[in-house]
């Protein structure tokens, strides 16, 4: 019923609005409690524990949807087992000029060039502290950290973000893979990444060793670049990898005007590329580092492909734009059905089994 209402009534109204306006309208509806939902979905076949955190189900909301910690409890109510907030930057910044978000409805795709708009760490942290003070959250809360556009010392910004959010994060994500902040992806190179992760791990050991530190990477990696990231992440004992962010590539079949927009592409056209990178990282790490699969998930089959490629957890964002909030319970049920079909009694048995 929830998804029927979305598809028949709400989606046409949202698609009549500019993409960013539609997103802000959706956040306002969530804050107002208009979306409803089943609450965090539970089933022992899908429950897992990583880094001392219990994930009631593997389905997470990716960073970028709730950048400013505005709709956390309503998102959990939709069924997500985890919600990742941000990216948050130390200082408030407006991001890139509008328009900066574009849809290709026929392709199930979005291009964004947001550029890390953020209310800043002080306001962001105050919101989450108030949220936690009101009562325990029903799922896992991740904090995605970015750097300010004009910051010439990126390590300083990531460390500042860690310090600011140490009292509110269940896990941290170092985001060096957005294509919309100049020079950010250069931090994926071996020397720069080694310096960044070493500094972050040193600070983590000092202020909050219990908080896992994850790294989010781009799908636009050469074989050498991917090998460097895997090598550095392993050497620096990173807790997990999120694969992947948006892509600068433009697969065939996109609307020409849409494809000409600058920014990162997400949605259905990202599925194969992000899943291929995920599979390669799984093989390169021998499954030793937990992986979160992101990119193009709009069905249980797409989510299951990530799991079979090596993801223990998954995240989505663009898929919900096109499929509506009913996508989360549909993924939950569909994953259970697919596990049963293939003779698996628990999700962990399916991870990496391709």
PDB file of N, CA and C in Angstrom, residues 164-252:
ATOM      1  N   UNK A 164      34.990  16.091  16.367  1.00  0.00           N
ATOM      2  CA  UNK A 164      33.674  16.695  16.592  1.00  0.00           C
ATOM      3  C   UNK A 164      32.583  15.651  16.770  1.00  0.00           C
ATOM      4  N   UNK A 165      32.736  14.488  16.124  1.00  0.00           N
ATOM      5  CA  UNK A 165      31.655  13.509  16.107  1.00  0.00           C
ATOM      6  C   UNK A 165      31.949  12.258  16.934  1.00  0.00           C
ATOM      7  N   UNK A 166      32.989  12.285  17.734  1.00  0.00           N
ATOM      8  CA  UNK A 166      33.384  11.099  18.499  1.00  0.00           C
ATOM      9  C   UNK A 166      32.325  10.660  19.509  1.00  0.00           C
ATOM     10  N   UNK A 167      31.465  11.578  19.934  1.00  0.00           N
ATOM     11  CA  UNK A 167      30.430  11.227  20.914  1.00  0.00           C
ATOM     12  C   UNK A 167      29.119  10.782  20.267  1.00  0.00           C
ATOM     13  N   UNK A 168      29.038  10.823  18.938  1.00  0.00           N
ATOM     14  CA  UNK A 168      27.742  10.544  18.303  1.00  0.00           C
ATOM     15  C   UNK A 168      27.802   9.442  17.247  1.00  0.00           C
ATOM     16  N   UNK A 169      28.996   9.043  16.818  1.00  0.00           N
ATOM     17  CA  UNK A 169      29.118   8.103  15.707  1.00  0.00           C
ATOM     18  C   UNK A 169      29.161   6.657  16.185  1.00  0.00           C
ATOM     19  N   UNK A 170      28.415   5.782  15.502  1.00  0.00           N
ATOM     20  CA  UNK A 170      28.626   4.344  15.669  1.00  0.00           C
ATOM     21  C   UNK A 170      29.780   3.880  14.794  1.00  0.00           C
ATOM     22  N   UNK A 171      29.932   4.496  13.630  1.00  0.00           N
ATOM     23  CA  UNK A 171      31.118   4.280  12.796  1.00  0.00           C
ATOM     24  C   UNK A 171      31.403   5.547  12.009  1.00  0.00           C
ATOM     25  N   UNK A 172      32.662   5.700  11.636  1.00  0.00           N
ATOM     26  CA  UNK A 172      33.093   6.822  10.804  1.00  0.00           C
ATOM     27  C   UNK A 172      33.383   6.350   9.380  1.00  0.00           C
ATOM     28  N   UNK A 173      33.172   7.243   8.436  1.00  0.00           N
ATOM     29  CA  UNK A 173      33.571   6.994   7.054  1.00  0.00           C
ATOM     30  C   UNK A 173      34.420   8.157   6.566  1.00  0.00           C
ATOM     31  N   UNK A 174      35.628   7.845   6.114  1.00  0.00           N
ATOM     32  CA  UNK A 174      36.467   8.834   5.455  1.00  0.00           C
ATOM     33  C   UNK A 174      36.069   8.850   3.985  1.00  0.00           C
ATOM     34  N   UNK A 175      35.469   9.935   3.551  1.00  0.00           N
ATOM     35  CA  UNK A 175      34.994  10.046   2.170  1.00  0.00           C
ATOM     36  C   UNK A 175      36.015  10.825   1.347  1.00  0.00           C
ATOM     37  N   UNK A 176      36.768  10.105   0.526  1.00  0.00           N
ATOM     38  CA  UNK A 176      37.745  10.749  -0.359  1.00  0.00           C
ATOM     39  C   UNK A 176      37.393  10.473  -1.819  1.00  0.00           C
ATOM     40  N   UNK A 177      36.136  10.097  -2.051  1.00  0.00           N
ATOM     41  CA  UNK A 177      35.777   9.613  -3.376  1.00  0.00           C
ATOM     42  C   UNK A 177      34.689  10.412  -4.069  1.00  0.00           C
ATOM     43  N   UNK A 178      34.185  11.479  -3.435  1.00  0.00           N
ATOM     44  CA  UNK A 178      33.242  12.332  -4.150  1.00  0.00           C
ATOM     45  C   UNK A 178      33.971  13.013  -5.299  1.00  0.00           C
ATOM     46  N   UNK A 179      33.351  13.061  -6.490  1.00  0.00           N
ATOM     47  CA  UNK A 179      34.010  13.720  -7.613  1.00  0.00           C
ATOM     48  C   UNK A 179      33.761  15.221  -7.673  1.00  0.00           C
ATOM     49  N   UNK A 180      33.064  15.760  -6.667  1.00  0.00           N
ATOM     50  CA  UNK A 180      32.578  17.140  -6.772  1.00  0.00           C
ATOM     51  C   UNK A 180      33.339  18.155  -5.921  1.00  0.00           C
ATOM     52  N   UNK A 181      34.383  17.710  -5.237  1.00  0.00           N
ATOM     53  CA  UNK A 181      35.272  18.623  -4.513  1.00  0.00           C
ATOM     54  C   UNK A 181      36.644  18.550  -5.156  1.00  0.00           C
ATOM     55  N   UNK A 182      37.142  19.663  -5.687  1.00  0.00           N
ATOM     56  CA  UNK A 182      38.409  19.621  -6.429  1.00  0.00           C
ATOM     57  C   UNK A 182      39.538  18.996  -5.624  1.00  0.00           C
ATOM     58  N   UNK A 183      40.225  18.054  -6.245  1.00  0.00           N
ATOM     59  CA  UNK A 183      41.397  17.431  -5.636  1.00  0.00           C
ATOM     60  C   UNK A 183      41.101  16.333  -4.647  1.00  0.00           C
ATOM     61  N   UNK A 184      39.818  16.101  -4.329  1.00  0.00           N
ATOM     62  CA  UNK A 184      39.509  15.132  -3.271  1.00  0.00           C
ATOM     63  C   UNK A 184      39.966  13.727  -3.644  1.00  0.00           C
ATOM     64  N   UNK A 185      39.710  13.317  -4.876  1.00  0.00           N
ATOM     65  CA  UNK A 185      40.059  11.944  -5.258  1.00  0.00           C
ATOM     66  C   UNK A 185      41.570  11.727  -5.348  1.00  0.00           C
ATOM     67  N   UNK A 186      42.340  12.811  -5.347  1.00  0.00           N
ATOM     68  CA  UNK A 186      43.800  12.649  -5.309  1.00  0.00           C
ATOM     69  C   UNK A 186      44.236  11.978  -4.007  1.00  0.00           C
ATOM     70  N   UNK A 187      43.390  12.072  -2.973  1.00  0.00           N
ATOM     71  CA  UNK A 187      43.720  11.452  -1.694  1.00  0.00           C
ATOM     72  C   UNK A 187      43.661   9.928  -1.757  1.00  0.00           C
ATOM     73  N   UNK A 188      43.173   9.372  -2.881  1.00  0.00           N
ATOM     74  CA  UNK A 188      43.167   7.923  -3.046  1.00  0.00           C
ATOM     75  C   UNK A 188      44.528   7.384  -3.484  1.00  0.00           C
ATOM     76  N   UNK A 189      45.461   8.290  -3.869  1.00  0.00           N
ATOM     77  CA  UNK A 189      46.789   7.848  -4.286  1.00  0.00           C
ATOM     78  C   UNK A 189      47.568   7.345  -3.072  1.00  0.00           C
ATOM     79  N   UNK A 190      48.472   6.414  -3.316  1.00  0.00           N
ATOM     80  CA  UNK A 190      49.098   5.661  -2.237  1.00  0.00           C
ATOM     81  C   UNK A 190      49.713   6.540  -1.140  1.00  0.00           C
ATOM     82  N   UNK A 191      50.567   7.477  -1.500  1.00  0.00           N
ATOM     83  CA  UNK A 191      51.274   8.255  -0.481  1.00  0.00           C
ATOM     84  C   UNK A 191      50.308   9.112   0.329  1.00  0.00           C
ATOM     85  N   UNK A 192      49.408   9.816  -0.374  1.00  0.00           N
ATOM     86  CA  UNK A 192      48.456  10.678   0.320  1.00  0.00           C
ATOM     87  C   UNK A 192      47.515   9.862   1.196  1.00  0.00           C
ATOM     88  N   UNK A 193      47.076   8.718   0.697  1.00  0.00           N
ATOM     89  CA  UNK A 193      46.157   7.881   1.454  1.00  0.00           C
ATOM     90  C   UNK A 193      46.846   7.300   2.694  1.00  0.00           C
ATOM     91  N   UNK A 194      48.096   6.915   2.543  1.00  0.00           N
ATOM     92  CA  UNK A 194      48.844   6.397   3.698  1.00  0.00           C
ATOM     93  C   UNK A 194      48.933   7.440   4.796  1.00  0.00           C
ATOM     94  N   UNK A 195      49.280   8.671   4.425  1.00  0.00           N
ATOM     95  CA  UNK A 195      49.382   9.742   5.423  1.00  0.00           C
ATOM     96  C   UNK A 195      48.034   9.996   6.102  1.00  0.00           C
ATOM     97  N   UNK A 196      46.970  10.042   5.300  1.00  0.00           N
ATOM     98  CA  UNK A 196      45.644  10.334   5.836  1.00  0.00           C
ATOM     99  C   UNK A 196      45.183   9.238   6.798  1.00  0.00           C
ATOM    100  N   UNK A 197      45.267   7.987   6.361  1.00  0.00           N
ATOM    101  CA  UNK A 197      44.760   6.904   7.201  1.00  0.00           C
ATOM    102  C   UNK A 197      45.617   6.686   8.441  1.00  0.00           C
ATOM    103  N   UNK A 198      46.918   6.885   8.311  1.00  0.00           N
ATOM    104  CA  UNK A 198      47.777   6.756   9.493  1.00  0.00           C
ATOM    105  C   UNK A 198      47.411   7.805  10.541  1.00  0.00           C
ATOM    106  N   UNK A 199      47.192   9.035  10.091  1.00  0.00           N
ATOM    107  CA  UNK A 199      46.813  10.099  11.029  1.00  0.00           C
ATOM    108  C   UNK A 199      45.446   9.820  11.650  1.00  0.00           C
ATOM    109  N   UNK A 200      44.509   9.345  10.829  1.00  0.00           N
ATOM    110  CA  UNK A 200      43.167   9.058  11.329  1.00  0.00           C
ATOM    111  C   UNK A 200      43.190   7.907  12.330  1.00  0.00           C
ATOM    112  N   UNK A 201      43.964   6.889  12.050  1.00  0.00           N
ATOM    113  CA  UNK A 201      44.031   5.756  12.975  1.00  0.00           C
ATOM    114  C   UNK A 201      44.721   6.136  14.283  1.00  0.00           C
ATOM    115  N   UNK A 202      45.717   6.991  14.205  1.00  0.00           N
ATOM    116  CA  UNK A 202      46.376   7.462  15.427  1.00  0.00           C
ATOM    117  C   UNK A 202      45.396   8.239  16.305  1.00  0.00           C
ATOM    118  N   UNK A 203      44.603   9.103  15.671  1.00  0.00           N
ATOM    119  CA  UNK A 203      43.627   9.872  16.437  1.00  0.00           C
ATOM    120  C   UNK A 203      42.536   8.963  16.990  1.00  0.00           C
ATOM    121  N   UNK A 204      42.088   8.038  16.191  1.00  0.00           N
ATOM    122  CA  UNK A 204      41.070   7.089  16.650  1.00  0.00           C
ATOM    123  C   UNK A 204      41.550   6.346  17.897  1.00  0.00           C
ATOM    124  N   UNK A 205      42.792   5.871  17.873  1.00  0.00           N
ATOM    125  CA  UNK A 205      43.335   5.148  19.027  1.00  0.00           C
ATOM    126  C   UNK A 205      43.363   6.031  20.269  1.00  0.00           C
ATOM    127  N   UNK A 206      43.520   7.323  20.049  1.00  0.00           N
ATOM    128  CA  UNK A 206      43.623   8.265  21.168  1.00  0.00           C
ATOM    129  C   UNK A 206      42.264   8.625  21.749  1.00  0.00           C
ATOM    130  N   UNK A 207      41.281   8.878  20.886  1.00  0.00           N
ATOM    131  CA  UNK A 207      40.026   9.452  21.381  1.00  0.00           C
ATOM    132  C   UNK A 207      38.838   8.495  21.389  1.00  0.00           C
ATOM    133  N   UNK A 208      38.826   7.489  20.506  1.00  0.00           N
ATOM    134  CA  UNK A 208      37.650   6.609  20.423  1.00  0.00           C
ATOM    135  C   UNK A 208      38.001   5.312  19.717  1.00  0.00           C
ATOM    136  N   UNK A 209      38.822   4.467  20.318  1.00  0.00           N
ATOM    137  CA  UNK A 209      39.240   3.236  19.642  1.00  0.00           C
ATOM    138  C   UNK A 209      38.093   2.275  19.360  1.00  0.00           C
ATOM    139  N   UNK A 210      36.950   2.483  20.027  1.00  0.00           N
ATOM    140  CA  UNK A 210      35.810   1.597  19.816  1.00  0.00           C
ATOM    141  C   UNK A 210      35.041   1.921  18.533  1.00  0.00           C
ATOM    142  N   UNK A 211      35.286   3.086  17.938  1.00  0.00           N
ATOM    143  CA  UNK A 211      34.539   3.477  16.742  1.00  0.00           C
ATOM    144  C   UNK A 211      35.276   2.969  15.504  1.00  0.00           C
ATOM    145  N   UNK A 212      34.655   2.118  14.709  1.00  0.00           N
ATOM    146  CA  UNK A 212      35.322   1.639  13.495  1.00  0.00           C
ATOM    147  C   UNK A 212      35.504   2.757  12.478  1.00  0.00           C
ATOM    148  N   UNK A 213      36.579   2.655  11.712  1.00  0.00           N
ATOM    149  CA  UNK A 213      36.911   3.650  10.701  1.00  0.00           C
ATOM    150  C   UNK A 213      36.859   2.991   9.328  1.00  0.00           C
ATOM    151  N   UNK A 214      35.947   3.461   8.490  1.00  0.00           N
ATOM    152  CA  UNK A 214      35.760   2.914   7.157  1.00  0.00           C
ATOM    153  C   UNK A 214      36.228   3.920   6.112  1.00  0.00           C
ATOM    154  N   UNK A 215      36.464   3.417   4.916  1.00  0.00           N
ATOM    155  CA  UNK A 215      36.917   4.247   3.801  1.00  0.00           C
ATOM    156  C   UNK A 215      35.965   4.047   2.630  1.00  0.00           C
ATOM    157  N   UNK A 216      35.494   5.137   2.031  1.00  0.00           N
ATOM    158  CA  UNK A 216      34.608   5.066   0.861  1.00  0.00           C
ATOM    159  C   UNK A 216      35.401   5.422  -0.384  1.00  0.00           C
ATOM    160  N   UNK A 217      35.361   4.536  -1.381  1.00  0.00           N
ATOM    161  CA  UNK A 217      36.204   4.707  -2.556  1.00  0.00           C
ATOM    162  C   UNK A 217      35.365   4.901  -3.812  1.00  0.00           C
ATOM    163  N   UNK A 218      36.027   5.361  -4.851  1.00  0.00           N
ATOM    164  CA  UNK A 218      35.381   5.631  -6.136  1.00  0.00           C
ATOM    165  C   UNK A 218      35.353   4.377  -7.000  1.00  0.00           C
ATOM    166  N   UNK A 219      34.425   4.311  -7.954  1.00  0.00           N
ATOM    167  CA  UNK A 219      34.411   3.192  -8.896  1.00  0.00           C
ATOM    168  C   UNK A 219      35.339   3.406 -10.088  1.00  0.00           C
ATOM    169  N   UNK A 220      35.851   4.617 -10.232  1.00  0.00           N
ATOM    170  CA  UNK A 220      36.651   4.979 -11.414  1.00  0.00           C
ATOM    171  C   UNK A 220      38.132   4.764 -11.137  1.00  0.00           C
ATOM    172  N   UNK A 221      38.477   3.540 -10.767  1.00  0.00           N
ATOM    173  CA  UNK A 221      39.855   3.235 -10.391  1.00  0.00           C
ATOM    174  C   UNK A 221      40.525   2.375 -11.455  1.00  0.00           C
ATOM    175  N   UNK A 222      41.779   2.665 -11.703  1.00  0.00           N
ATOM    176  CA  UNK A 222      42.574   1.750 -12.505  1.00  0.00           C
ATOM    177  C   UNK A 222      42.906   0.523 -11.657  1.00  0.00           C
ATOM    178  N   UNK A 223      43.389  -0.530 -12.296  1.00  0.00           N
ATOM    179  CA  UNK A 223      43.804  -1.714 -11.536  1.00  0.00           C
ATOM    180  C   UNK A 223      44.899  -1.357 -10.541  1.00  0.00           C
ATOM    181  N   UNK A 224      45.817  -0.490 -10.973  1.00  0.00           N
ATOM    182  CA  UNK A 224      46.900  -0.077 -10.082  1.00  0.00           C
ATOM    183  C   UNK A 224      46.365   0.739  -8.910  1.00  0.00           C
ATOM    184  N   UNK A 225      45.431   1.633  -9.211  1.00  0.00           N
ATOM    185  CA  UNK A 225      44.858   2.448  -8.148  1.00  0.00           C
ATOM    186  C   UNK A 225      44.102   1.613  -7.132  1.00  0.00           C
ATOM    187  N   UNK A 226      43.368   0.636  -7.615  1.00  0.00           N
ATOM    188  CA  UNK A 226      42.642  -0.239  -6.698  1.00  0.00           C
ATOM    189  C   UNK A 226      43.609  -1.048  -5.839  1.00  0.00           C
ATOM    190  N   UNK A 227      44.672  -1.540  -6.459  1.00  0.00           N
ATOM    191  CA  UNK A 227      45.667  -2.308  -5.707  1.00  0.00           C
ATOM    192  C   UNK A 227      46.316  -1.455  -4.624  1.00  0.00           C
ATOM    193  N   UNK A 228      46.585  -0.191  -4.946  1.00  0.00           N
ATOM    194  CA  UNK A 228      47.167   0.712  -3.950  1.00  0.00           C
ATOM    195  C   UNK A 228      46.223   0.901  -2.761  1.00  0.00           C
ATOM    196  N   UNK A 229      44.934   1.113  -3.051  1.00  0.00           N
ATOM    197  CA  UNK A 229      43.967   1.332  -1.976  1.00  0.00           C
ATOM    198  C   UNK A 229      43.861   0.099  -1.090  1.00  0.00           C
ATOM    199  N   UNK A 230      43.773  -1.059  -1.712  1.00  0.00           N
ATOM    200  CA  UNK A 230      43.681  -2.297  -0.935  1.00  0.00           C
ATOM    201  C   UNK A 230      44.924  -2.476  -0.073  1.00  0.00           C
ATOM    202  N   UNK A 231      46.092  -2.206  -0.638  1.00  0.00           N
ATOM    203  CA  UNK A 231      47.346  -2.360   0.095  1.00  0.00           C
ATOM    204  C   UNK A 231      47.405  -1.418   1.291  1.00  0.00           C
ATOM    205  N   UNK A 232      47.069  -0.149   1.066  1.00  0.00           N
ATOM    206  CA  UNK A 232      47.140   0.836   2.144  1.00  0.00           C
ATOM    207  C   UNK A 232      46.073   0.555   3.199  1.00  0.00           C
ATOM    208  N   UNK A 233      44.855   0.254   2.760  1.00  0.00           N
ATOM    209  CA  UNK A 233      43.773  -0.013   3.708  1.00  0.00           C
ATOM    210  C   UNK A 233      44.104  -1.206   4.595  1.00  0.00           C
ATOM    211  N   UNK A 234      44.708  -2.217   3.995  1.00  0.00           N
ATOM    212  CA  UNK A 234      45.094  -3.394   4.776  1.00  0.00           C
ATOM    213  C   UNK A 234      46.211  -3.056   5.754  1.00  0.00           C
ATOM    214  N   UNK A 235      47.218  -2.346   5.275  1.00  0.00           N
ATOM    215  CA  UNK A 235      48.354  -1.997   6.134  1.00  0.00           C
ATOM    216  C   UNK A 235      47.935  -1.101   7.289  1.00  0.00           C
ATOM    217  N   UNK A 236      46.944  -0.243   7.036  1.00  0.00           N
ATOM    218  CA  UNK A 236      46.491   0.690   8.073  1.00  0.00           C
ATOM    219  C   UNK A 236      45.327   0.129   8.899  1.00  0.00           C
ATOM    220  N   UNK A 237      44.982  -1.115   8.657  1.00  0.00           N
ATOM    221  CA  UNK A 237      43.965  -1.812   9.457  1.00  0.00           C
ATOM    222  C   UNK A 237      42.617  -1.082   9.449  1.00  0.00           C
ATOM    223  N   UNK A 238      42.222  -0.663   8.248  1.00  0.00           N
ATOM    224  CA  UNK A 238      40.918  -0.032   8.105  1.00  0.00           C
ATOM    225  C   UNK A 238      39.826  -1.053   8.431  1.00  0.00           C
ATOM    226  N   UNK A 239      38.776  -0.595   9.101  1.00  0.00           N
ATOM    227  CA  UNK A 239      37.731  -1.502   9.570  1.00  0.00           C
ATOM    228  C   UNK A 239      36.879  -2.048   8.437  1.00  0.00           C
ATOM    229  N   UNK A 240      36.667  -1.250   7.398  1.00  0.00           N
ATOM    230  CA  UNK A 240      35.830  -1.685   6.292  1.00  0.00           C
ATOM    231  C   UNK A 240      35.949  -0.731   5.118  1.00  0.00           C
ATOM    232  N   UNK A 241      35.465  -1.168   3.967  1.00  0.00           N
ATOM    233  CA  UNK A 241      35.472  -0.358   2.751  1.00  0.00           C
ATOM    234  C   UNK A 241      34.059  -0.243   2.218  1.00  0.00           C
ATOM    235  N   UNK A 242      33.702   0.949   1.760  1.00  0.00           N
ATOM    236  CA  UNK A 242      32.407   1.182   1.122  1.00  0.00           C
ATOM    237  C   UNK A 242      32.652   1.364  -0.369  1.00  0.00           C
ATOM    238  N   UNK A 243      32.008   0.512  -1.170  1.00  0.00           N
ATOM    239  CA  UNK A 243      32.275   0.453  -2.614  1.00  0.00           C
ATOM    240  C   UNK A 243      30.939   0.490  -3.353  1.00  0.00           C
ATOM    241  N   UNK A 244      30.546   1.600  -3.977  1.00  0.00           N
ATOM    242  CA  UNK A 244      31.422   2.711  -4.271  1.00  0.00           C
ATOM    243  C   UNK A 244      30.632   4.006  -4.234  1.00  0.00           C
ATOM    244  N   UNK A 245      31.358   5.084  -4.448  1.00  0.00           N
ATOM    245  CA  UNK A 245      30.739   6.386  -4.636  1.00  0.00           C
ATOM    246  C   UNK A 245      30.220   6.479  -6.071  1.00  0.00           C
ATOM    247  N   UNK A 246      29.835   7.678  -6.477  1.00  0.00           N
ATOM    248  CA  UNK A 246      29.326   7.892  -7.833  1.00  0.00           C
ATOM    249  C   UNK A 246      30.466   7.848  -8.853  1.00  0.00           C
ATOM    250  N   UNK A 247      30.095   7.742 -10.135  1.00  0.00           N
ATOM    251  CA  UNK A 247      31.085   7.621 -11.199  1.00  0.00           C
ATOM    252  C   UNK A 247      31.077   8.834 -12.120  1.00  0.00           C
ATOM    253  N   UNK A 248      32.251   9.146 -12.635  1.00  0.00           N
ATOM    254  CA  UNK A 248      32.372  10.180 -13.663  1.00  0.00           C
ATOM    255  C   UNK A 248      32.132   9.623 -15.059  1.00  0.00           C
ATOM    256  N   UNK A 249      32.071   8.323 -15.177  1.00  0.00           N
ATOM    257  CA  UNK A 249      31.837   7.704 -16.485  1.00  0.00           C
ATOM    258  C   UNK A 249      30.371   7.906 -16.882  1.00  0.00           C
ATOM    259  N   UNK A 250      30.103   7.733 -18.163  1.00  0.00           N
ATOM    260  CA  UNK A 250      28.755   7.879 -18.692  1.00  0.00           C
ATOM    261  C   UNK A 250      28.454   6.678 -19.591  1.00  0.00           C
ATOM    262  N   UNK A 251      27.871   5.624 -19.030  1.00  0.00           N
ATOM    263  CA  UNK A 251      27.526   4.453 -19.838  1.00  0.00           C
ATOM    264  C   UNK A 251      26.535   4.814 -20.943  1.00  0.00           C
ATOM    265  N   UNK A 252      26.461   3.996 -21.952  1.00  0.00           N
ATOM    266  CA  UNK A 252      25.527   4.226 -23.040  1.00  0.00           C
ATOM    267  C   UNK A 252      24.087   4.144 -22.575  1.00  0.00           C
TER     268      UNK A 252
END
